Coordinates of C-alpha atoms and ligand atoms in Angstrom, one line a residue:
M515 CA 86.1 88.0 108.0
R516 CA 89.6 88.8 106.7
P517 CA 92.0 89.2 109.7
V518 CA 93.6 92.6 110.5
H519 CA 96.4 90.9 112.6
G520 CA 98.7 88.0 111.7
G521 CA 98.2 84.5 113.2
N522 CA 94.6 84.1 112.5
L523 CA 94.7 80.3 111.9
A524 CA 91.0 79.7 112.2
W525 CA 90.3 82.0 109.2
A526 CA 93.1 80.4 107.2
A527 CA 92.1 76.9 108.0
Q528 CA 88.6 77.6 106.6
L529 CA 90.1 78.9 103.4
A530 CA 92.5 76.0 103.1
Q531 CA 89.8 73.4 104.1
C532 CA 92.3 71.9 106.6
P533 CA 92.8 71.8 110.4
P534 CA 94.5 74.9 111.7
S535 CA 97.4 72.7 113.2
V536 CA 98.7 71.7 109.8
I537 CA 99.2 75.3 108.5
L538 CA 102.7 76.7 108.5
D539 CA 102.2 80.2 109.8
F540 CA 104.4 83.0 108.4
S541 CA 101.7 85.7 109.2
A542 CA 102.6 86.3 112.9
S543 CA 106.1 87.5 113.6
I544 CA 106.9 85.1 116.4
N545 CA 110.3 83.5 117.2
P546 CA 110.1 79.9 115.9
L547 CA 112.8 78.8 118.4
G548 CA 110.6 79.5 121.4
P549 CA 109.1 79.4 124.0
P550 CA 112.5 78.9 125.8
A551 CA 112.7 76.0 128.3
S552 CA 113.3 78.6 131.0
A553 CA 109.8 80.1 130.4
L554 CA 108.0 76.7 130.4
D555 CA 109.9 75.6 133.6
A556 CA 108.8 78.9 135.3
I557 CA 105.1 78.2 134.3
A558 CA 105.3 74.7 135.5
S559 CA 106.9 75.6 138.9
H560 CA 104.4 78.5 139.5
L561 CA 101.1 76.7 138.7
T562 CA 100.4 76.5 142.4
D563 CA 100.5 80.3 142.6
L564 CA 97.3 80.4 140.6
C565 CA 95.3 80.4 143.8
H566 CA 96.9 83.7 144.8
Y567 CA 96.5 87.2 143.4
P568 CA 99.6 88.6 141.7
D569 CA 101.7 91.1 143.6
P570 CA 100.1 94.3 142.5
R571 CA 103.4 96.1 142.6
Y572 CA 105.2 93.3 140.6
T573 CA 108.2 93.9 142.7
E574 CA 110.3 90.9 141.6
L575 CA 109.3 91.3 137.9
R576 CA 110.2 95.0 137.9
R577 CA 113.5 94.2 139.7
S578 CA 114.4 91.7 137.0
I579 CA 113.6 94.0 134.1
A580 CA 115.4 96.8 135.8
Q581 CA 118.5 94.7 136.3
F582 CA 118.4 93.7 132.6
H583 CA 118.3 97.3 131.4
S584 CA 120.4 98.8 134.3
I585 CA 117.7 101.2 135.3
S586 CA 115.7 101.8 138.5
P587 CA 112.6 99.6 139.0
D588 CA 110.5 102.7 139.6
W589 CA 110.8 103.5 135.9
I590 CA 109.2 100.2 134.8
L591 CA 105.5 99.2 134.5
P592 CA 104.8 95.6 133.4
G593 CA 101.6 95.2 131.3
N594 CA 99.4 92.6 129.7
G595 CA 101.4 92.7 126.5
A596 CA 102.7 95.9 124.9
A597 CA 99.2 96.3 123.6
E598 CA 97.8 97.1 127.0
L599 CA 100.6 99.7 127.6
L600 CA 99.8 101.2 124.2
T601 CA 96.3 101.9 125.4
W602 CA 97.6 104.0 128.3
S603 CA 100.2 105.7 126.1
C604 CA 97.4 106.7 123.8
R605 CA 95.2 107.9 126.6
E606 CA 98.0 110.4 127.3
L607 CA 98.6 111.2 123.7
A608 CA 94.9 112.0 123.2
T609 CA 95.3 114.9 125.7
L610 CA 97.5 116.6 123.2
P611 CA 96.2 118.5 120.2
Q612 CA 97.6 116.1 117.7
T613 CA 99.5 112.7 117.6
H614 CA 101.8 112.2 114.7
R615 CA 102.6 108.7 113.5
L616 CA 104.2 107.0 110.5
V617 CA 102.1 105.0 108.1
P618 CA 101.8 102.1 107.2
A619 CA 101.4 101.5 111.0
F620 CA 100.7 98.5 113.2
G621 CA 96.9 98.3 113.2
D622 CA 96.4 98.4 117.0
Y623 CA 97.7 102.0 117.1
G624 CA 94.4 103.0 115.4
R625 CA 92.4 101.1 118.1
A626 CA 94.2 102.7 121.0
L627 CA 94.2 106.3 119.5
D628 CA 90.6 106.1 118.6
A629 CA 89.6 104.7 122.0
F630 CA 90.5 108.1 123.5
G631 CA 89.5 110.3 120.5
A632 CA 93.1 111.3 119.7
Q633 CA 93.5 113.6 116.7
T634 CA 96.0 111.7 114.5
V635 CA 98.2 113.0 111.7
D636 CA 99.7 110.3 109.4
W637 CA 103.1 110.7 107.7
P638 CA 103.7 108.1 104.9
I639 CA 107.0 106.4 104.9
P640 CA 108.2 106.7 101.3
L641 CA 108.0 103.2 99.7
R642 CA 109.9 102.4 96.6
D643 CA 107.2 103.2 94.1
G644 CA 107.0 106.8 95.4
C645 CA 110.8 107.3 95.4
A646 CA 111.9 106.7 91.9
I647 CA 114.8 104.7 93.2
P648 CA 116.9 103.0 90.5
E649 CA 116.5 99.2 90.5
R650 CA 120.1 98.5 91.7
E651 CA 119.7 100.7 94.8
R652 CA 116.3 99.6 95.9
C653 CA 117.5 97.2 98.7
A654 CA 119.5 99.9 100.4
I655 CA 117.0 102.6 100.8
T656 CA 115.0 101.5 103.8
Q657 CA 118.0 101.5 106.1
N658 CA 118.6 104.7 107.9
R659 CA 116.3 106.8 105.8
L660 CA 115.2 110.1 107.4
I661 CA 112.1 109.9 109.5
P662 CA 109.5 111.7 107.4
I663 CA 108.1 114.1 109.9
P664 CA 108.4 117.8 109.4
A665 CA 110.3 119.9 112.0
T666 CA 107.1 122.1 112.4
A667 CA 105.0 119.2 113.8
T668 CA 104.1 119.4 117.5
G669 CA 102.1 117.5 120.1
G670 CA 102.6 113.8 120.4
L671 CA 104.6 111.3 118.4
L672 CA 104.0 107.5 118.2
L673 CA 107.0 105.9 116.7
N674 CA 107.8 102.2 116.1
N675 CA 111.3 101.0 116.0
P676 CA 112.2 98.7 114.2
H677 CA 109.1 99.7 112.2
N678 CA 106.3 97.2 111.6
P679 CA 105.6 96.4 108.7
T680 CA 108.6 97.8 106.8
G681 CA 111.3 96.4 109.1
Q682 CA 113.1 99.7 108.9
L683 CA 115.4 100.6 111.8
F684 CA 115.7 104.3 112.9
S685 CA 118.9 105.3 114.6
V686 CA 119.1 106.9 118.1
A687 CA 120.6 110.0 116.4
Q688 CA 117.6 110.3 114.1
I689 CA 115.2 110.1 117.0
L690 CA 116.9 112.4 119.5
P691 CA 116.0 115.7 118.0
L692 CA 112.2 114.6 118.0
L693 CA 112.4 114.5 121.8
D694 CA 112.9 118.2 121.9
Q695 CA 110.3 118.8 119.3
F696 CA 107.3 116.8 120.8
A697 CA 105.6 117.1 124.1
L698 CA 105.3 113.3 124.4
V699 CA 107.2 110.7 122.3
V700 CA 106.1 107.0 122.6
I701 CA 108.5 104.6 121.0
D702 CA 107.2 101.1 120.5
E703 CA 110.3 98.9 120.6
A704 CA 108.2 95.6 120.4
F705 CA 110.8 94.1 118.0
M706 CA 114.1 95.7 119.2
D707 CA 115.2 92.6 121.1
F708 CA 115.6 90.7 117.8
L709 CA 118.7 92.8 117.2
P710 CA 121.9 91.8 119.0
P711 CA 122.7 94.4 121.7
A712 CA 125.5 96.1 119.6
E713 CA 123.1 96.7 116.8
Q714 CA 120.1 97.9 118.8
E715 CA 119.0 101.5 118.5
S716 CA 117.0 101.7 121.7
L717 CA 116.2 104.8 123.5
I718 CA 116.0 103.1 126.9
D719 CA 119.3 104.5 128.0
R720 CA 118.0 108.1 127.4
V721 CA 114.7 107.7 129.4
A722 CA 116.1 109.4 132.5
D723 CA 117.0 112.5 130.5
F724 CA 113.6 112.9 128.9
P725 CA 110.4 112.9 131.1
N726 CA 108.4 113.1 127.8
L727 CA 109.7 109.8 126.6
V728 CA 107.9 106.4 126.9
I729 CA 109.4 103.1 125.6
L730 CA 107.2 100.1 125.1
R731 CA 108.7 96.6 125.0
S732 CA 107.0 93.3 124.4
L733 CA 108.1 89.8 125.6
T734 CA 105.6 88.0 123.4
K735 CA 107.5 88.0 120.1
F736 CA 111.2 87.2 121.0
Y737 CA 110.2 84.6 123.6
S738 CA 107.3 83.3 121.5
L739 CA 104.6 83.8 124.2
P740 CA 101.8 85.8 122.5
G741 CA 99.3 83.7 124.3
L742 CA 100.7 84.5 127.7
R743 CA 100.7 88.3 127.3
L744 CA 103.6 90.2 128.7
G745 CA 105.2 93.5 128.0
Y746 CA 106.5 96.5 129.9
A747 CA 106.7 100.3 129.7
I748 CA 109.8 102.3 130.7
A749 CA 109.0 105.9 131.5
H750 CA 109.1 108.6 134.3
P751 CA 107.8 107.1 137.5
D752 CA 105.1 109.8 137.9
R753 CA 103.6 108.8 134.5
L754 CA 103.6 105.1 135.4
K755 CA 102.0 105.7 138.8
R756 CA 99.2 107.5 136.9
W757 CA 98.7 104.5 134.5
Q758 CA 98.7 102.2 137.5
Q759 CA 95.8 104.1 138.9
W760 CA 93.8 104.0 135.6
R761 CA 94.1 100.3 135.1
D762 CA 93.1 96.9 136.6
P763 CA 95.4 96.3 139.6
W764 CA 96.5 92.8 138.4
A765 CA 97.1 93.4 134.7
V766 CA 99.8 90.7 134.6
N767 CA 98.9 87.2 135.7
V768 CA 101.1 85.2 138.1
L769 CA 102.4 82.9 135.3
A770 CA 103.4 85.7 133.0
A771 CA 105.1 87.5 135.9
A772 CA 107.0 84.3 136.8
V773 CA 108.2 84.0 133.2
G774 CA 109.2 87.6 133.0
E775 CA 111.4 87.2 136.1
V776 CA 113.5 84.6 134.3
V777 CA 113.5 85.0 130.5
L778 CA 115.5 88.1 130.4
Q779 CA 118.4 86.3 132.0
D780 CA 118.2 83.5 129.4
V781 CA 121.4 84.5 127.6
E782 CA 121.6 81.1 125.9
F783 CA 118.2 81.5 124.3
Q784 CA 118.9 85.1 123.3
Q785 CA 122.2 84.2 121.6
K786 CA 120.6 81.2 119.8
T787 CA 117.9 83.6 118.5
W788 CA 120.4 86.2 117.2
N789 CA 122.5 83.5 115.5
W790 CA 119.4 81.9 113.8
L791 CA 117.9 85.2 112.7
K792 CA 121.0 86.6 110.9
L793 CA 121.2 83.5 108.7
A794 CA 117.6 82.6 108.3
R795 CA 116.6 86.2 107.3
S796 CA 119.2 86.4 104.6
Q797 CA 118.2 82.9 103.3
L798 CA 114.6 84.2 103.0
F799 CA 115.7 87.6 101.5
D800 CA 117.9 86.0 98.8
G801 CA 115.2 83.4 98.1
F802 CA 112.6 86.1 97.4
Q803 CA 115.0 88.1 95.3
Q804 CA 115.9 84.9 93.2
L805 CA 112.1 84.6 92.6
G806 CA 112.0 88.1 91.2
L807 CA 110.2 89.6 94.3
N808 CA 111.3 92.8 96.0
P809 CA 111.9 92.2 99.7
F810 CA 112.6 95.2 101.9
P811 CA 115.8 94.9 103.9
G812 CA 114.3 94.4 107.5
A813 CA 116.2 94.7 110.8
A814 CA 113.6 92.6 112.7
N815 CA 112.3 89.0 112.4
F816 CA 109.9 89.7 109.5
L817 CA 110.2 90.9 105.9
L818 CA 107.9 93.0 103.8
V819 CA 107.9 92.0 100.2
E820 CA 106.6 93.8 97.2
C821 CA 104.9 91.7 94.6
E822 CA 101.9 91.6 92.2
A823 CA 98.5 90.4 93.5
S824 CA 99.6 89.3 96.9
V825 CA 96.1 88.3 98.0
E826 CA 95.8 85.8 95.2
L827 CA 99.3 84.5 96.1
Q828 CA 98.2 84.2 99.7
R829 CA 95.2 82.1 98.6
Q830 CA 97.3 79.8 96.4
L831 CA 99.9 79.3 99.1
L832 CA 97.2 78.4 101.6
Q833 CA 95.2 76.1 99.4
Q834 CA 98.1 74.4 97.6
H835 CA 100.8 74.4 100.2
R836 CA 99.1 75.1 103.6
I837 CA 101.3 78.1 104.2
L838 CA 99.9 81.3 105.5
I839 CA 101.5 84.7 104.7
R840 CA 100.3 88.1 105.9
D841 CA 98.4 90.1 103.4
C842 CA 98.8 93.8 103.7
L843 CA 95.2 94.9 102.9
S844 CA 94.7 96.3 106.4
F845 CA 97.6 98.7 105.7
A846 CA 95.9 101.3 103.3
Q847 CA 99.2 102.4 101.8
L848 CA 100.2 98.8 100.9
G849 CA 97.1 97.0 99.7
D850 CA 97.5 94.1 97.3
R851 CA 101.1 95.0 96.2
F852 CA 102.8 93.7 99.4
F853 CA 102.9 90.8 101.8
R854 CA 104.7 90.3 105.0
V855 CA 106.3 87.2 106.4
A856 CA 107.9 86.2 109.7
V857 CA 111.4 84.6 109.4
R858 CA 111.0 81.0 110.5
T859 CA 113.5 78.1 110.7
E860 CA 115.6 77.4 107.6
P861 CA 113.7 74.3 106.5
E862 CA 110.4 76.2 107.0
N863 CA 111.7 79.2 105.0
Q864 CA 112.7 76.8 102.2
R865 CA 109.2 75.3 102.2
L866 CA 107.9 78.9 101.6
I867 CA 110.4 79.6 98.8
D868 CA 109.6 76.2 97.2
G869 CA 105.9 76.8 97.4
L870 CA 106.3 80.3 95.8
A871 CA 108.5 78.8 93.0
A872 CA 105.9 76.1 92.3
I873 CA 103.2 78.8 92.0
F874 CA 105.3 81.0 89.8
Q875 CA 106.5 78.2 87.5
H876 CA 103.4 76.0 87.2
G877 CA 100.6 78.1 88.6
G878 CA 100.5 75.8 91.7
Ligands
LIG977 C1 104.6 96.9 116.4 C2 103.9 96.1 117.5 N1 103.8 96.7 118.7 C3 103.1 96.0 119.7 C4 102.6 94.7 119.4 C5 101.8 94.1 120.6 O1 102.7 93.2 121.3 P1 102.2 92.4 122.5 O2 101.9 91.0 122.1 O3 103.2 92.5 123.5 O4 100.9 93.0 123.0 C6 102.6 94.2 118.2 C7 102.0 92.9 117.9 O5 102.0 92.4 116.8 C8 103.3 94.9 117.2 O6 103.4 94.4 115.9

């Protein structure tokens, strides 16, 4: 079955008739520089803790996250990936008459909202085709475009910043008025850490002012640990106490907790990632443009690219070059006219550009 998330190498390997290990995976937006040594060391030195239950209060982990964000530990709830905390966010959103979200949207939002019977209202992000934007301005339009949600909308809001899959970054100034408009605002900042601190548009600093604000963060993408599962929510302590009562008491395993206690202090890895991303993303962006494709200017570690017949392109890249890109069929608004790729190391990005060039020039 065609995957609805990136990173499904078993499916790709079957199509490419090769072992999964030889496929170069651009479909999951994971930092290629990781996992950092600090994370692997923490895992190795905590293996003996496997015979104990985790601390159900996650005191050390919460202290470490709190220190990183300069907030009180009571405002933090670690989870089994941002995906778990999305579930509890959606349980709360489902109590409101409507939840508004932007589409295309990360596929798991549908899973979590549907699980609690939330009434969802979708607001399309205007893509280029719908905007009649002149060719020369096309690349500039996704940055700081207005959030396409009417001022009359009420209830809950589920927002993703930077937005997956377009890569668009909304500013704090754009989001602030929505906090007065909606009863509950959940902001999924799973990719925010890919921006250097001075460029981030996080609402974490404003959480104490808005009891109706929930921020979700993931540690699986930036630190390249999707198999470990670790994320956290930042929100009013009363809300987080409620979530803790709803869920399994040990949602985060001991190894993930040990990693979370150290990686946020790994300044060297963070700086290395920001340095790499700036150059590697523009390399990929320019490469796509030179091939006549239309990449969206993304703020995170992935790029959405407009092209013809992306599913056929995906098949050719897989079968001829053993490269996997993310098709956009699971995003109803995008379909076969777009693909999404993670930014990888510069030699790997070059392999993708060369593979695409070969397909465009010689049909393979
Ligand atoms: C926008 C967005 N939010 C949340 C997640 C889930 O992250 P985690 O691995 O921390 O559960 C993903 C994963 O792809 C994502 O793309």
